[in-house]
Amino acid sequence: MGRPLVADIVIAGGGIIGLSLGLELRQRGLSVIVLERHHAMQAASWAAGGMLAGRDPENPPTLLPLLLRSLALYPAYLERMQALSGDAIPVRTRRTLQQLDAQKIFATDLNIPLASYQEAQFMVPGLADTGEKFIWLEEASLDPRDICRALPVAFLAEKGTLLEGTPVLSVEQAKDGVVVETPREHIHAAAFVNCCGAWAGELGLGGLPVEPVKGQMATIALAPERLRCVLRTPEFYAIPRGDGRVAIGATVEHAGFDQTIQEPSIAVLLRTAGEFLPEVNDAPRLESWAGLRPGTPDGLPILGAAEMEHCWHATGHYRNGVLLAPATALVMTQLMLGETPDVSLDVFAPSRFV
Ligand code: GLY
């Protein structure tokens, strides 16, 4: 038996969902241990684009209340993280130029006028005149790598316990709670939360239909004045970081747990971006990477009680993990403490897949 530990809550997964939930629970006075099998914030959280795209017309409509709640929570969430960590998490852009096909414009209730090509060019001087339709969205973006630095520090400053290099071997029922085994620890806790992202179905807590959905991205160098907002179409997005870096994303691939970077896929992505923003074709490449989003069959997160008593799931955030972290932390805390969540979680219940 490993070293004995006791906590109120054990969270598996040291990504943005697990650590944000851990922080929220700590602020309610509960003791929290986060178990991360590799390094915290190095999987999907690190690979993310960082758009707070709550009003992206590609989002499932049933997700909107949770997205809007999270958007409302974001300023306080960032402030808290910055105050606790001492790290800055600057907002990198405040507007998105979103291309829509005509059908989507009529189907959406966004009620936002189309942007003229001249208006669009003001923020994106190199925009090609493709004849496509665009709208402006008042939507911010962040560099997720800023959060990756700050969030673990904030969690530790709040006296959370983070055990890296620590996989969960088993979770068993015990009197009034669970026992979680790791290679080195034997932890008694009142509750266990599965925040394992794309790996959430691998924990053995019932057959969760979480599927890894691979995304490949690249960063190019482009002068900040050439792209001063996020440019997004259903096929690609370009996110300027305000410092000469522009992140271009992302592929959407059903390739299991493969995380290799494939040059032909990146080349197609950059070519697609280059059709709208020809400067991308000649821009130096700074970085390429791949990550795994936690996908679900209905495109909605999985938030709520697991089949095993005292166990919970908070996963399946697919393309919106960064945006949904504060609302997920809040509503999961409320649910676990027997309070009424700010947003109805019925559509996100794990039991919908049983
Ligand atoms: N959140 C951006 C993406 O999934 O590509």
Coordinates of C-alpha atoms and ligand atoms in Angstrom, one line a residue:
M1 CA 0.0 0.0 0.0
G2 CA 1.2 3.5 -0.9
R3 CA 1.6 6.4 1.5
P4 CA -1.8 7.2 3.1
L5 CA -3.4 10.5 2.3
V6 CA -6.7 12.0 3.1
A7 CA -8.6 14.8 1.1
D8 CA -12.1 16.0 0.7
I9 CA -11.9 15.8 -3.1
V10 CA -9.5 14.0 -5.5
I11 CA -9.5 15.2 -9.1
A12 CA -7.9 13.2 -11.9
G13 CA -6.5 15.4 -14.6
G14 CA -4.3 18.5 -14.1
G15 CA -5.6 20.4 -17.2
I16 CA -7.6 23.6 -17.2
I17 CA -10.8 21.9 -16.2
G18 CA -9.3 19.9 -13.3
L19 CA -7.2 22.8 -11.9
S20 CA -10.0 25.4 -12.3
L21 CA -12.4 23.1 -10.4
G22 CA -9.7 22.5 -7.8
L23 CA -9.2 26.2 -7.3
E24 CA -13.0 26.7 -6.9
L25 CA -13.3 23.9 -4.4
R26 CA -10.3 25.3 -2.4
Q27 CA -12.0 28.6 -2.2
R28 CA -15.0 26.8 -0.6
G29 CA -12.6 25.6 2.0
L30 CA -12.3 22.0 0.8
S31 CA -9.0 20.1 0.7
V32 CA -8.2 19.1 -2.9
I33 CA -5.6 16.7 -4.4
V34 CA -5.2 16.9 -8.2
L35 CA -3.5 13.9 -9.8
E36 CA -1.9 14.4 -13.1
R37 CA -0.3 11.5 -14.9
H38 CA 2.2 13.6 -16.8
H39 CA 2.7 17.4 -16.4
A40 CA -0.1 19.8 -15.5
M41 CA -1.5 21.9 -18.3
Q42 CA 0.5 20.1 -21.0
A43 CA -2.2 18.3 -23.0
A44 CA -5.3 20.0 -24.6
S45 CA -5.0 23.1 -22.4
W46 CA -1.5 23.8 -23.9
A47 CA -2.6 22.9 -27.4
A48 CA -5.7 25.1 -27.4
G49 CA -6.3 28.2 -29.5
G50 CA -7.6 30.4 -26.7
M51 CA -10.6 32.0 -28.4
L52 CA -13.5 32.7 -26.0
A53 CA -15.9 31.9 -28.8
G54 CA -19.2 31.8 -26.9
R55 CA -21.0 33.2 -29.9
D56 CA -19.4 31.1 -32.6
P57 CA -22.4 30.0 -34.8
E58 CA -20.8 26.6 -35.0
N59 CA -21.4 25.9 -31.3
P60 CA -24.4 23.6 -30.5
P61 CA -27.3 25.9 -29.5
T62 CA -28.0 23.9 -26.3
L63 CA -24.5 24.9 -25.1
L64 CA -25.2 28.6 -25.2
P65 CA -26.4 29.1 -21.5
L66 CA -23.2 27.5 -20.2
L67 CA -21.1 29.4 -22.6
L68 CA -22.6 32.7 -21.7
R69 CA -22.3 32.0 -18.0
S70 CA -18.6 31.2 -18.5
L71 CA -18.1 34.4 -20.5
A72 CA -19.6 36.4 -17.6
L73 CA -17.3 34.7 -15.1
Y74 CA -14.2 35.1 -17.2
P75 CA -13.0 38.6 -15.9
A76 CA -13.2 37.5 -12.3
Y77 CA -11.6 34.1 -13.2
L78 CA -8.6 35.8 -14.8
E79 CA -8.3 38.4 -12.0
R80 CA -8.2 35.6 -9.4
M81 CA -5.6 33.6 -11.3
Q82 CA -3.4 36.6 -11.9
A83 CA -3.7 37.8 -8.2
L84 CA -2.8 34.3 -6.9
S85 CA 0.0 33.5 -9.3
G86 CA 1.5 37.0 -9.9
D87 CA 1.5 36.2 -13.6
A88 CA -0.1 38.3 -16.3
I89 CA -2.8 36.8 -18.6
P90 CA -3.4 39.6 -21.1
V91 CA -6.4 39.6 -23.4
R92 CA -4.8 39.3 -26.8
T93 CA -7.7 40.3 -29.1
R94 CA -11.2 41.7 -28.5
R95 CA -13.0 41.1 -31.8
T96 CA -13.5 38.3 -34.2
L97 CA -14.2 38.6 -37.9
Q98 CA -16.3 35.5 -38.6
Q99 CA -17.1 34.2 -42.0
L100 CA -20.5 32.7 -42.4
D101 CA -22.3 31.0 -45.2
A102 CA -25.6 32.5 -46.1
Q103 CA -27.6 29.6 -44.6
K104 CA -26.0 30.1 -41.2
I105 CA -26.6 33.8 -41.3
F106 CA -30.4 33.1 -41.5
A107 CA -30.3 30.2 -39.2
T108 CA -28.5 32.0 -36.4
D109 CA -30.3 34.4 -34.0
L110 CA -27.2 36.5 -33.6
N111 CA -29.0 39.4 -35.2
I112 CA -25.7 41.0 -36.2
P113 CA -25.2 43.0 -39.4
L114 CA -22.7 41.9 -42.0
A115 CA -19.3 43.5 -42.0
S116 CA -18.4 45.3 -45.2
Y117 CA -15.2 44.3 -47.0
Q118 CA -13.8 47.8 -46.2
E119 CA -14.6 47.5 -42.5
A120 CA -13.0 44.1 -42.5
Q121 CA -9.9 45.4 -44.2
F122 CA -9.5 48.0 -41.5
M123 CA -8.7 45.2 -39.0
V124 CA -7.2 42.8 -41.5
P125 CA -5.4 44.9 -44.2
G126 CA -4.3 41.8 -46.1
L127 CA -7.8 40.2 -46.3
A128 CA -8.4 38.8 -49.8
D129 CA -11.6 39.9 -51.5
T130 CA -13.1 36.5 -51.8
G131 CA -16.7 37.7 -51.9
E132 CA -17.4 35.8 -48.6
K133 CA -19.8 37.2 -46.0
F134 CA -18.4 38.2 -42.6
I135 CA -19.8 39.4 -39.3
W136 CA -18.1 41.0 -36.3
L137 CA -18.3 39.3 -33.0
E138 CA -17.3 41.1 -29.7
E139 CA -15.2 38.1 -28.6
A140 CA -11.9 38.1 -26.8
S141 CA -9.0 35.7 -27.1
L142 CA -6.1 34.7 -24.8
D143 CA -2.9 32.9 -25.2
P144 CA -3.6 29.6 -23.4
R145 CA 0.1 29.3 -22.6
D146 CA -0.3 32.2 -20.2
I147 CA -3.0 30.2 -18.4
C148 CA -0.8 27.1 -18.5
R149 CA 1.9 29.0 -16.5
A150 CA -0.5 30.8 -14.1
L151 CA -3.1 28.2 -13.2
P152 CA -1.0 25.6 -11.4
V153 CA 0.8 28.4 -9.5
A154 CA -2.6 29.8 -8.5
F155 CA -3.8 26.4 -7.3
L156 CA -0.7 25.8 -5.2
A157 CA -0.9 29.3 -3.8
E158 CA -4.5 28.5 -2.7
K159 CA -3.0 25.4 -0.9
G160 CA -4.2 22.8 -3.3
T161 CA -2.1 19.7 -3.7
L162 CA -0.9 18.8 -7.2
L163 CA 0.8 15.4 -7.7
E164 CA 2.3 15.2 -11.2
G165 CA 3.6 12.0 -12.8
T166 CA 0.8 10.3 -10.9
P167 CA -1.7 8.2 -12.8
V168 CA -4.8 6.8 -11.1
L169 CA -4.6 3.1 -10.8
S170 CA -8.0 2.5 -9.3
V171 CA -11.0 4.1 -7.7
E172 CA -12.9 2.0 -5.2
Q173 CA -16.0 2.6 -3.0
A174 CA -15.2 3.0 0.7
K175 CA -17.2 3.9 3.7
D176 CA -18.6 7.5 3.0
G177 CA -16.4 8.0 0.0
V178 CA -13.8 6.5 -2.2
V179 CA -10.2 5.2 -2.1
V180 CA -8.0 6.2 -4.9
E181 CA -4.8 4.2 -5.6
T182 CA -1.8 5.7 -7.4
P183 CA 1.6 4.0 -7.8
R184 CA 2.7 5.8 -4.6
E185 CA -0.4 6.9 -2.7
H186 CA -3.5 5.4 -1.1
I187 CA -6.0 8.3 -0.8
H188 CA -9.2 8.4 1.1
A189 CA -11.6 11.1 -0.2
A190 CA -15.2 12.1 0.1
A191 CA -15.5 12.4 -3.7
F192 CA -13.6 11.8 -6.9
V193 CA -13.9 13.8 -10.1
N194 CA -12.8 12.7 -13.5
C195 CA -11.4 15.6 -15.4
C196 CA -9.2 13.6 -17.8
G197 CA -10.2 15.3 -21.0
A198 CA -9.8 13.0 -24.1
W199 CA -8.6 10.2 -21.7
A200 CA -11.7 10.4 -19.5
G201 CA -13.1 7.2 -20.9
E202 CA -10.0 5.3 -20.0
L203 CA -10.4 5.6 -16.2
G204 CA -12.7 2.6 -15.8
L205 CA -15.5 4.6 -14.2
G206 CA -18.2 3.3 -16.6
G207 CA -18.0 3.4 -20.4
L208 CA -17.9 7.2 -21.1
P209 CA -18.1 7.8 -24.9
V210 CA -15.3 10.4 -25.0
E211 CA -13.4 10.3 -28.2
P212 CA -10.1 12.1 -28.8
V213 CA -10.4 14.5 -31.7
K214 CA -7.0 15.6 -32.9
G215 CA -6.2 19.2 -33.8
Q216 CA -3.0 20.3 -35.5
M217 CA -1.9 23.9 -35.4
A218 CA 0.9 26.1 -36.3
T219 CA 2.2 29.5 -35.3
I220 CA 3.5 31.9 -38.0
A221 CA 5.2 35.3 -37.8
L222 CA 3.2 38.2 -39.0
A223 CA 3.5 41.9 -38.1
P224 CA 0.9 42.8 -35.5
E225 CA -0.7 45.5 -37.6
R226 CA -1.5 43.0 -40.4
L227 CA -4.0 41.1 -38.3
R228 CA -5.6 42.9 -35.3
C229 CA -8.5 40.6 -34.6
V230 CA -9.3 36.9 -34.8
L231 CA -10.2 35.8 -38.4
R232 CA -12.3 32.7 -38.4
T233 CA -14.2 30.6 -41.0
P234 CA -15.7 27.1 -40.4
E235 CA -12.4 25.7 -41.9
F236 CA -9.7 27.7 -40.1
Y237 CA -8.9 30.4 -37.6
A238 CA -6.0 32.9 -37.2
I239 CA -5.4 34.3 -33.7
P240 CA -2.9 37.1 -33.4
R241 CA -1.1 37.2 -30.1
G242 CA -0.3 40.9 -30.4
D243 CA 3.4 40.3 -30.5
G244 CA 4.1 39.1 -34.0
R245 CA 2.9 35.6 -33.5
V246 CA -0.3 34.3 -35.2
A247 CA -1.7 30.9 -34.2
I248 CA -3.4 29.1 -37.2
G249 CA -5.8 26.3 -36.4
A250 CA -7.0 23.7 -36.5
T251 CA -7.4 20.3 -38.1
V252 CA -10.3 18.2 -36.8
E253 CA -9.3 14.5 -37.1
H254 CA -10.7 11.3 -35.7
A255 CA -7.3 9.5 -35.3
G256 CA -7.5 7.8 -31.9
F257 CA -4.8 8.9 -29.5
D258 CA -2.3 9.8 -32.2
Q259 CA -0.6 13.1 -31.6
T260 CA 2.0 13.2 -34.3
I261 CA 2.5 16.4 -36.3
Q262 CA 1.9 15.7 -39.9
E263 CA 3.4 18.2 -42.3
P264 CA 0.8 17.6 -45.1
S265 CA -2.1 18.4 -42.8
I266 CA -0.4 21.6 -41.5
A267 CA 0.3 22.5 -45.2
V268 CA -3.4 22.1 -46.1
L269 CA -4.4 24.2 -43.0
L270 CA -2.0 27.0 -43.9
R271 CA -3.1 26.9 -47.6
T272 CA -6.7 27.3 -46.5
A273 CA -5.8 30.3 -44.3
G274 CA -3.7 31.7 -47.2
E275 CA -6.8 31.8 -49.4
F276 CA -8.3 34.4 -47.0
L277 CA -5.0 35.9 -45.8
P278 CA -2.4 35.5 -48.6
E279 CA 0.4 36.8 -46.4
V280 CA 0.2 33.5 -44.5
N281 CA 1.7 31.8 -47.6
D282 CA 5.1 33.6 -47.2
A283 CA 5.1 34.0 -43.4
P284 CA 7.9 32.1 -41.5
R285 CA 6.6 29.2 -39.4
L286 CA 7.6 29.4 -35.7
E287 CA 6.0 26.3 -34.3
S288 CA 3.7 23.3 -35.1
W289 CA 1.9 21.1 -32.6
A290 CA -1.0 18.7 -32.1
G291 CA -3.4 18.1 -29.3
L292 CA -6.5 16.0 -28.5
R293 CA -9.9 17.5 -27.8
P294 CA -12.3 15.5 -25.7
G295 CA -15.2 14.9 -28.2
T296 CA -18.6 13.5 -27.3
P297 CA -21.3 11.9 -29.5
D298 CA -23.6 15.0 -29.2
G299 CA -20.9 17.6 -29.0
L300 CA -21.8 18.6 -25.5
P301 CA -19.7 18.3 -22.3
I302 CA -20.3 15.6 -19.7
L303 CA -21.0 17.2 -16.3
G304 CA -22.5 15.4 -13.4
A305 CA -22.6 12.2 -11.3
A306 CA -20.9 9.1 -12.5
E307 CA -22.4 5.7 -12.1
M308 CA -20.2 4.9 -9.1
E309 CA -21.3 6.7 -5.9
H310 CA -19.2 9.7 -4.8
C311 CA -17.8 10.0 -8.3
W312 CA -18.3 12.7 -10.9
H313 CA -17.4 13.5 -14.4
A314 CA -16.4 16.9 -15.8
T315 CA -15.1 16.4 -19.3
G316 CA -16.1 16.4 -23.0
H317 CA -15.6 20.1 -23.5
Y318 CA -14.5 19.4 -27.1
R319 CA -13.5 22.8 -28.7
N320 CA -14.5 25.0 -25.8
G321 CA -12.5 23.9 -22.8
V322 CA -10.7 27.2 -22.2
L323 CA -13.9 29.2 -22.4
L324 CA -15.9 26.7 -20.3
A325 CA -13.4 26.3 -17.5
P326 CA -14.8 28.9 -15.1
A327 CA -18.5 27.9 -15.5
T328 CA -17.6 24.2 -15.2
A329 CA -15.7 24.9 -12.0
L330 CA -18.6 26.8 -10.6
V331 CA -21.5 24.5 -11.6
M332 CA -19.6 21.3 -10.7
T333 CA -18.8 22.8 -7.2
Q334 CA -22.5 23.7 -6.8
L335 CA -23.6 20.3 -7.9
M336 CA -21.2 18.4 -5.6
L337 CA -22.1 20.5 -2.6
G338 CA -25.8 19.9 -3.2
E339 CA -26.6 23.4 -4.4
T340 CA -28.6 24.3 -7.4
P341 CA -26.2 25.0 -10.3
D342 CA -26.4 28.4 -11.9
V343 CA -27.1 26.7 -15.3
S344 CA -29.3 23.7 -15.7
L345 CA -27.1 20.7 -16.3
D346 CA -29.7 18.2 -17.4
V347 CA -28.5 18.1 -21.0
F348 CA -24.9 17.5 -19.8
A349 CA -25.7 14.5 -17.5
P350 CA -23.4 11.5 -17.9
S351 CA -26.6 9.3 -17.6
R352 CA -27.7 10.4 -21.1
F353 CA -25.3 7.9 -22.6
V354 CA -26.4 4.9 -20.4
Ligands
GLY1 N1 -10.9 25.6 -29.8 C1 -10.4 25.6 -31.0 C2 -10.3 24.2 -31.6 O1 -10.8 23.3 -31.1 O2 -9.7 24.1 -32.7

